Amino acid sequence: MTEGSGTPGKGLERRYTEEEVARILKESAQGGEATGLTLRQLEEIGREVGISPAAIRAAATRSSAPHGSRSGLFGTPAVTQQERVLPGPVRPDQREGVLLAIRRAMGRHGVATQTADGVEWKAQDAIGGRYVTVSTAGEGTVVRGLGNFRDAIGLAAGAVGFVTFLAAMILTKKLGLFGLGMAPLVGLSTWLSTRFFWRRRFAAEQRALYAAVNDAAQYLEATNHEQQALPRD
């Protein structure tokens, strides 16, 4: 074939970049009724181009890593959420195993409730709440995790305010107006240290919630495969 022909030859078939593939898929979806692709559909596409399903699942897991929203007060994370969508409904015999996977990942027993569609797990303390739900939605299952730690931000704000006020009182009594001017520096130092330690704590909470959602999803996938492998009468 000559250069500039409308259709490339078999040996010169065009290869699209990742950006072009993403744009083509997006525009194709917008032209039809589809609003996205399921993990199973992505695995089928991967097989067509020589990408293993395991690699697709690993990339999907990285892509759905949890994101934290930020509090306007400290500019630090306050809420994190994570979600996985799996094919097929939650079976009654899977519920206890799912709860065990969640509890192991979170390192807490928590409070579990069985619903008509699945299970709900939660654990709350002074700094906030952690919630994991596994429920049937349509023909699939949604595993969703949420960590809401706005209470911790409120406690931290109160602590910083109290320390700043106390420092102002003590320094003013000892150093007069000069001491009063130093109080904001004490407050800033307290805020920075509180922010640093909270970010580390939030990261640990985020990792635990991420592990809980993914461990629960992996348990469901493994038991579904076992069920499918059983001989049928």
mmCIF file of C-alpha atoms in Angstrom:
data_model
loop_
_atom_site.group_PDB
_atom_site.id
_atom_site.type_symbol
_atom_site.label_atom_id
_atom_site.label_comp_id
_atom_site.label_asym_id
_atom_site.label_seq_id
_atom_site.Cartn_x
_atom_site.Cartn_y
_atom_site.Cartn_z
ATOM 1 C CA MET A 1 0.000 0.000 0.000
ATOM 2 C CA THR A 2 1.198 3.533 -0.698
ATOM 3 C CA GLU A 3 1.590 6.199 1.958
ATOM 4 C CA GLY A 4 -1.533 8.293 2.377
ATOM 5 C CA SER A 5 -3.960 5.503 1.453
ATOM 6 C CA GLY A 6 -7.229 5.470 3.352
ATOM 7 C CA THR A 7 -6.719 2.027 4.853
ATOM 8 C CA PRO A 8 -3.330 0.854 6.122
ATOM 9 C CA GLY A 9 -2.032 -2.490 4.979
ATOM 10 C CA LYS A 10 -2.045 -5.506 7.216
ATOM 11 C CA GLY A 11 1.634 -5.177 8.014
ATOM 12 C CA LEU A 12 1.334 -1.456 8.714
ATOM 13 C CA GLU A 13 -1.780 -1.494 10.872
ATOM 14 C CA ARG A 14 -1.991 1.666 12.920
ATOM 15 C CA ARG A 15 -1.436 1.479 16.682
ATOM 16 C CA TYR A 16 -3.336 3.959 18.838
ATOM 17 C CA THR A 17 -1.865 5.612 21.898
ATOM 18 C CA GLU A 18 -3.445 5.227 25.343
ATOM 19 C CA GLU A 19 -4.869 8.745 25.089
ATOM 20 C CA GLU A 20 -6.434 7.979 21.699
ATOM 21 C CA VAL A 21 -7.923 4.714 22.979
ATOM 22 C CA ALA A 22 -9.458 6.508 25.960
ATOM 23 C CA ARG A 23 -10.903 9.222 23.709
ATOM 24 C CA ILE A 24 -12.309 6.712 21.205
ATOM 25 C CA LEU A 25 -13.977 4.674 23.947
ATOM 26 C CA LYS A 26 -15.386 7.802 25.582
ATOM 27 C CA GLU A 27 -16.801 9.160 22.321
ATOM 28 C CA SER A 28 -18.219 5.748 21.408
ATOM 29 C CA ALA A 29 -19.973 5.494 24.782
ATOM 30 C CA GLN A 30 -21.399 8.987 24.412
ATOM 31 C CA GLY A 31 -22.806 8.046 21.014
ATOM 32 C CA GLY A 32 -24.810 5.139 22.439
ATOM 33 C CA GLU A 33 -26.700 4.262 25.579
ATOM 34 C CA ALA A 34 -23.681 3.028 27.545
ATOM 35 C CA THR A 35 -22.520 5.083 30.522
ATOM 36 C CA GLY A 36 -19.385 3.063 31.183
ATOM 37 C CA LEU A 37 -17.849 -0.388 31.098
ATOM 38 C CA THR A 38 -17.990 -3.119 33.693
ATOM 39 C CA LEU A 39 -14.848 -4.911 34.877
ATOM 40 C CA ARG A 40 -15.913 -8.004 32.942
ATOM 41 C CA GLN A 41 -16.262 -5.967 29.734
ATOM 42 C CA LEU A 42 -12.826 -4.446 30.288
ATOM 43 C CA GLU A 43 -11.402 -7.950 30.740
ATOM 44 C CA GLU A 44 -12.973 -9.046 27.429
ATOM 45 C CA ILE A 45 -11.449 -6.044 25.668
ATOM 46 C CA GLY A 46 -8.100 -6.866 27.260
ATOM 47 C CA ARG A 47 -8.227 -10.449 25.999
ATOM 48 C CA GLU A 48 -8.775 -9.187 22.457
ATOM 49 C CA VAL A 49 -5.537 -7.182 22.584
ATOM 50 C CA GLY A 50 -3.480 -9.686 24.577
ATOM 51 C CA ILE A 51 -3.825 -8.226 28.104
ATOM 52 C CA SER A 52 -4.497 -10.735 30.868
ATOM 53 C CA PRO A 53 -7.634 -10.369 33.050
ATOM 54 C CA ALA A 54 -5.383 -10.267 36.125
ATOM 55 C CA ALA A 55 -3.578 -7.203 34.756
ATOM 56 C CA ILE A 56 -6.914 -5.523 34.009
ATOM 57 C CA ARG A 57 -8.180 -6.201 37.563
ATOM 58 C CA ALA A 58 -4.952 -4.873 39.077
ATOM 59 C CA ALA A 59 -5.191 -1.684 37.017
ATOM 60 C CA ALA A 60 -8.864 -1.277 37.957
ATOM 61 C CA THR A 61 -7.964 -1.605 41.627
ATOM 62 C CA ARG A 62 -5.297 1.100 41.325
ATOM 63 C CA SER A 63 -7.672 3.318 39.372
ATOM 64 C CA SER A 64 -10.354 3.053 42.062
ATOM 65 C CA ALA A 65 -7.986 3.905 44.912
ATOM 66 C CA PRO A 66 -9.722 5.912 47.608
ATOM 67 C CA HIS A 67 -9.730 9.677 47.514
ATOM 68 C CA GLY A 68 -10.140 11.952 50.489
ATOM 69 C CA SER A 69 -12.117 15.174 50.536
ATOM 70 C CA ARG A 70 -10.628 18.078 52.424
ATOM 71 C CA SER A 71 -11.917 20.063 55.360
ATOM 72 C CA GLY A 72 -12.113 23.809 54.766
ATOM 73 C CA LEU A 73 -10.826 24.452 58.284
ATOM 74 C CA PHE A 74 -7.458 22.697 58.193
ATOM 75 C CA GLY A 75 -7.090 21.754 54.535
ATOM 76 C CA THR A 76 -6.637 18.169 55.690
ATOM 77 C CA PRO A 77 -8.552 15.039 54.601
ATOM 78 C CA ALA A 78 -11.804 14.416 56.420
ATOM 79 C CA VAL A 79 -13.716 11.864 54.304
ATOM 80 C CA THR A 80 -12.552 8.898 52.239
ATOM 81 C CA GLN A 81 -14.552 6.510 50.109
ATOM 82 C CA GLN A 82 -13.917 3.434 48.032
ATOM 83 C CA GLU A 83 -16.164 1.317 45.799
ATOM 84 C CA ARG A 84 -15.976 -1.930 43.833
ATOM 85 C CA VAL A 85 -18.655 -3.321 41.521
ATOM 86 C CA LEU A 86 -18.848 -7.051 40.882
ATOM 87 C CA PRO A 87 -21.061 -9.186 38.667
ATOM 88 C CA GLY A 88 -23.806 -11.257 40.286
ATOM 89 C CA PRO A 89 -25.753 -10.842 43.539
ATOM 90 C CA VAL A 90 -24.551 -11.525 47.075
ATOM 91 C CA ARG A 91 -25.494 -15.056 48.107
ATOM 92 C CA PRO A 92 -26.684 -15.745 51.684
ATOM 93 C CA ASP A 93 -23.823 -18.214 52.220
ATOM 94 C CA GLN A 94 -21.258 -15.495 51.425
ATOM 95 C CA ARG A 95 -22.321 -13.000 54.087
ATOM 96 C CA GLU A 96 -20.405 -14.391 57.062
ATOM 97 C CA GLY A 97 -17.219 -14.706 55.022
ATOM 98 C CA VAL A 98 -17.557 -11.142 53.756
ATOM 99 C CA LEU A 99 -17.960 -9.821 57.293
ATOM 100 C CA LEU A 100 -14.904 -11.764 58.427
ATOM 101 C CA ALA A 101 -12.833 -10.268 55.588
ATOM 102 C CA ILE A 102 -13.984 -6.754 56.507
ATOM 103 C CA ARG A 103 -13.249 -7.199 60.216
ATOM 104 C CA ARG A 104 -9.778 -8.578 59.569
ATOM 105 C CA ALA A 105 -8.863 -5.706 57.260
ATOM 106 C CA MET A 106 -10.240 -3.025 59.579
ATOM 107 C CA GLY A 107 -8.812 -4.575 62.741
ATOM 108 C CA ARG A 108 -12.126 -3.979 64.512
ATOM 109 C CA HIS A 109 -15.109 -6.145 65.298
ATOM 110 C CA GLY A 110 -17.610 -3.375 64.660
ATOM 111 C CA VAL A 111 -21.362 -3.747 64.401
ATOM 112 C CA ALA A 112 -22.784 -5.842 61.573
ATOM 113 C CA THR A 113 -26.329 -5.866 60.221
ATOM 114 C CA GLN A 114 -27.740 -8.221 57.636
ATOM 115 C CA THR A 115 -30.154 -6.588 55.211
ATOM 116 C CA ALA A 116 -32.385 -7.925 52.489
ATOM 117 C CA ASP A 117 -29.744 -7.039 49.875
ATOM 118 C CA GLY A 118 -26.547 -7.883 51.744
ATOM 119 C CA VAL A 119 -24.637 -6.781 54.831
ATOM 120 C CA GLU A 120 -23.675 -3.531 56.518
ATOM 121 C CA TRP A 121 -20.714 -3.040 58.860
ATOM 122 C CA LYS A 122 -19.808 0.019 60.908
ATOM 123 C CA ALA A 123 -17.424 1.082 63.658
ATOM 124 C CA GLN A 124 -17.565 4.476 65.343
ATOM 125 C CA ASP A 125 -15.467 6.243 67.942
ATOM 126 C CA ALA A 126 -14.610 9.768 69.051
ATOM 127 C CA ILE A 127 -12.884 10.734 65.800
ATOM 128 C CA GLY A 128 -15.523 9.469 63.366
ATOM 129 C CA GLY A 129 -17.130 6.492 61.691
ATOM 130 C CA ARG A 130 -16.142 3.744 59.298
ATOM 131 C CA TYR A 131 -18.799 2.073 57.154
ATOM 132 C CA VAL A 132 -18.646 -0.835 54.706
ATOM 133 C CA THR A 133 -21.701 -2.079 52.830
ATOM 134 C CA VAL A 134 -22.020 -5.058 50.524
ATOM 135 C CA SER A 135 -25.314 -5.052 48.663
ATOM 136 C CA THR A 136 -26.963 -6.392 45.535
ATOM 137 C CA ALA A 137 -27.674 -3.699 42.972
ATOM 138 C CA GLY A 138 -29.461 -4.831 39.832
ATOM 139 C CA GLU A 139 -27.552 -7.814 38.440
ATOM 140 C CA GLY A 140 -24.363 -7.028 40.334
ATOM 141 C CA THR A 141 -22.928 -6.377 43.770
ATOM 142 C CA VAL A 142 -21.582 -3.085 45.073
ATOM 143 C CA VAL A 143 -18.940 -3.102 47.811
ATOM 144 C CA ARG A 144 -18.701 0.394 49.208
ATOM 145 C CA GLY A 145 -16.552 1.828 51.987
ATOM 146 C CA LEU A 146 -16.856 5.217 53.639
ATOM 147 C CA GLY A 147 -14.779 6.865 56.346
ATOM 148 C CA ASN A 148 -16.152 10.101 57.813
ATOM 149 C CA PHE A 149 -13.740 11.792 60.214
ATOM 150 C CA ARG A 150 -15.126 15.322 60.369
ATOM 151 C CA ASP A 151 -15.548 14.857 64.121
ATOM 152 C CA ALA A 152 -11.773 14.554 64.402
ATOM 153 C CA ILE A 153 -11.336 17.863 62.573
ATOM 154 C CA GLY A 154 -13.723 19.494 65.030
ATOM 155 C CA LEU A 155 -11.832 18.066 68.004
ATOM 156 C CA ALA A 156 -8.529 19.221 66.545
ATOM 157 C CA ALA A 157 -9.885 22.727 65.966
ATOM 158 C CA GLY A 158 -11.080 22.899 69.547
ATOM 159 C CA ALA A 159 -7.717 21.687 70.847
ATOM 160 C CA VAL A 160 -5.782 24.254 68.786
ATOM 161 C CA GLY A 161 -8.095 27.029 69.915
ATOM 162 C CA PHE A 162 -7.792 26.026 73.558
ATOM 163 C CA VAL A 163 -3.992 25.794 73.459
ATOM 164 C CA THR A 164 -3.751 29.174 71.721
ATOM 165 C CA PHE A 165 -6.033 30.820 74.296
ATOM 166 C CA LEU A 166 -4.163 29.242 77.204
ATOM 167 C CA ALA A 167 -0.815 30.337 75.762
ATOM 168 C CA ALA A 168 -2.124 33.876 75.327
ATOM 169 C CA MET A 169 -3.217 34.008 78.963
ATOM 170 C CA ILE A 170 0.071 32.656 80.335
ATOM 171 C CA LEU A 171 2.356 34.698 78.085
ATOM 172 C CA THR A 172 0.406 37.905 78.640
ATOM 173 C CA LYS A 173 0.603 37.436 82.379
ATOM 174 C CA LYS A 174 4.369 36.906 82.259
ATOM 175 C CA LEU A 175 5.452 39.135 79.365
ATOM 176 C CA GLY A 176 2.649 41.610 78.903
ATOM 177 C CA LEU A 177 1.749 42.705 75.382
ATOM 178 C CA PHE A 178 4.909 41.101 73.984
ATOM 179 C CA GLY A 179 3.704 37.742 75.285
ATOM 180 C CA LEU A 180 0.308 38.308 73.726
ATOM 181 C CA GLY A 181 2.004 38.768 70.368
ATOM 182 C CA MET A 182 3.729 35.426 70.730
ATOM 183 C CA ALA A 183 0.467 33.529 71.282
ATOM 184 C CA PRO A 184 -0.316 33.207 67.523
ATOM 185 C CA LEU A 185 3.069 31.518 67.023
ATOM 186 C CA VAL A 186 2.143 28.948 69.652
ATOM 187 C CA GLY A 187 -1.186 28.423 67.920
ATOM 188 C CA LEU A 188 0.497 27.998 64.539
ATOM 189 C CA SER A 189 2.951 25.481 65.959
ATOM 190 C CA THR A 190 0.103 23.530 67.550
ATOM 191 C CA TRP A 191 -1.874 23.583 64.308
ATOM 192 C CA LEU A 192 1.063 22.328 62.219
ATOM 193 C CA SER A 193 1.842 19.458 64.580
ATOM 194 C CA THR A 194 -1.849 18.500 64.835
ATOM 195 C CA ARG A 195 -2.181 18.587 61.060
ATOM 196 C CA PHE A 196 0.899 16.402 60.615
ATOM 197 C CA PHE A 197 -0.212 13.732 63.060
ATOM 198 C CA TRP A 198 -3.772 13.728 61.732
ATOM 199 C CA ARG A 199 -2.627 13.213 58.158
ATOM 200 C CA ARG A 200 -0.697 10.124 59.271
ATOM 201 C CA ARG A 201 -3.703 8.793 61.178
ATOM 202 C CA PHE A 202 -6.010 9.475 58.256
ATOM 203 C CA ALA A 203 -3.664 7.641 55.871
ATOM 204 C CA ALA A 204 -3.783 4.578 58.140
ATOM 205 C CA GLU A 205 -7.591 4.714 58.280
ATOM 206 C CA GLN A 206 -7.712 5.114 54.512
ATOM 207 C CA ARG A 207 -5.485 2.100 53.901
ATOM 208 C CA ALA A 208 -7.582 -0.056 56.232
ATOM 209 C CA LEU A 209 -10.823 0.926 54.502
ATOM 210 C CA TYR A 210 -9.282 0.329 51.086
ATOM 211 C CA ALA A 211 -8.128 -3.125 52.196
ATOM 212 C CA ALA A 212 -11.563 -3.948 53.639
ATOM 213 C CA VAL A 213 -13.368 -3.141 50.400
ATOM 214 C CA ASN A 214 -10.883 -5.015 48.240
ATOM 215 C CA ASP A 215 -10.648 -8.034 50.560
ATOM 216 C CA ALA A 216 -14.432 -8.304 50.624
ATOM 217 C CA ALA A 217 -14.558 -8.036 46.828
ATOM 218 C CA GLN A 218 -11.821 -10.654 46.405
ATOM 219 C CA TYR A 219 -13.646 -13.027 48.748
ATOM 220 C CA LEU A 220 -16.825 -12.661 46.695
ATOM 221 C CA GLU A 221 -14.944 -13.206 43.440
ATOM 222 C CA ALA A 222 -13.170 -16.301 44.801
ATOM 223 C CA THR A 223 -16.335 -17.908 46.166
ATOM 224 C CA ASN A 224 -18.221 -17.108 42.973
ATOM 225 C CA HIS A 225 -15.530 -18.884 40.950
ATOM 226 C CA GLU A 226 -15.715 -21.862 43.303
ATOM 227 C CA GLN A 227 -19.477 -21.977 42.870
ATOM 228 C CA GLN A 228 -19.165 -21.880 39.098
ATOM 229 C CA ALA A 229 -16.577 -24.703 39.182
ATOM 230 C CA LEU A 230 -18.914 -27.064 41.030
ATOM 231 C CA PRO A 231 -20.322 -29.873 38.856
ATOM 232 C CA ARG A 232 -23.921 -29.372 37.857
ATOM 233 C CA ASP A 233 -26.496 -32.132 37.845
#
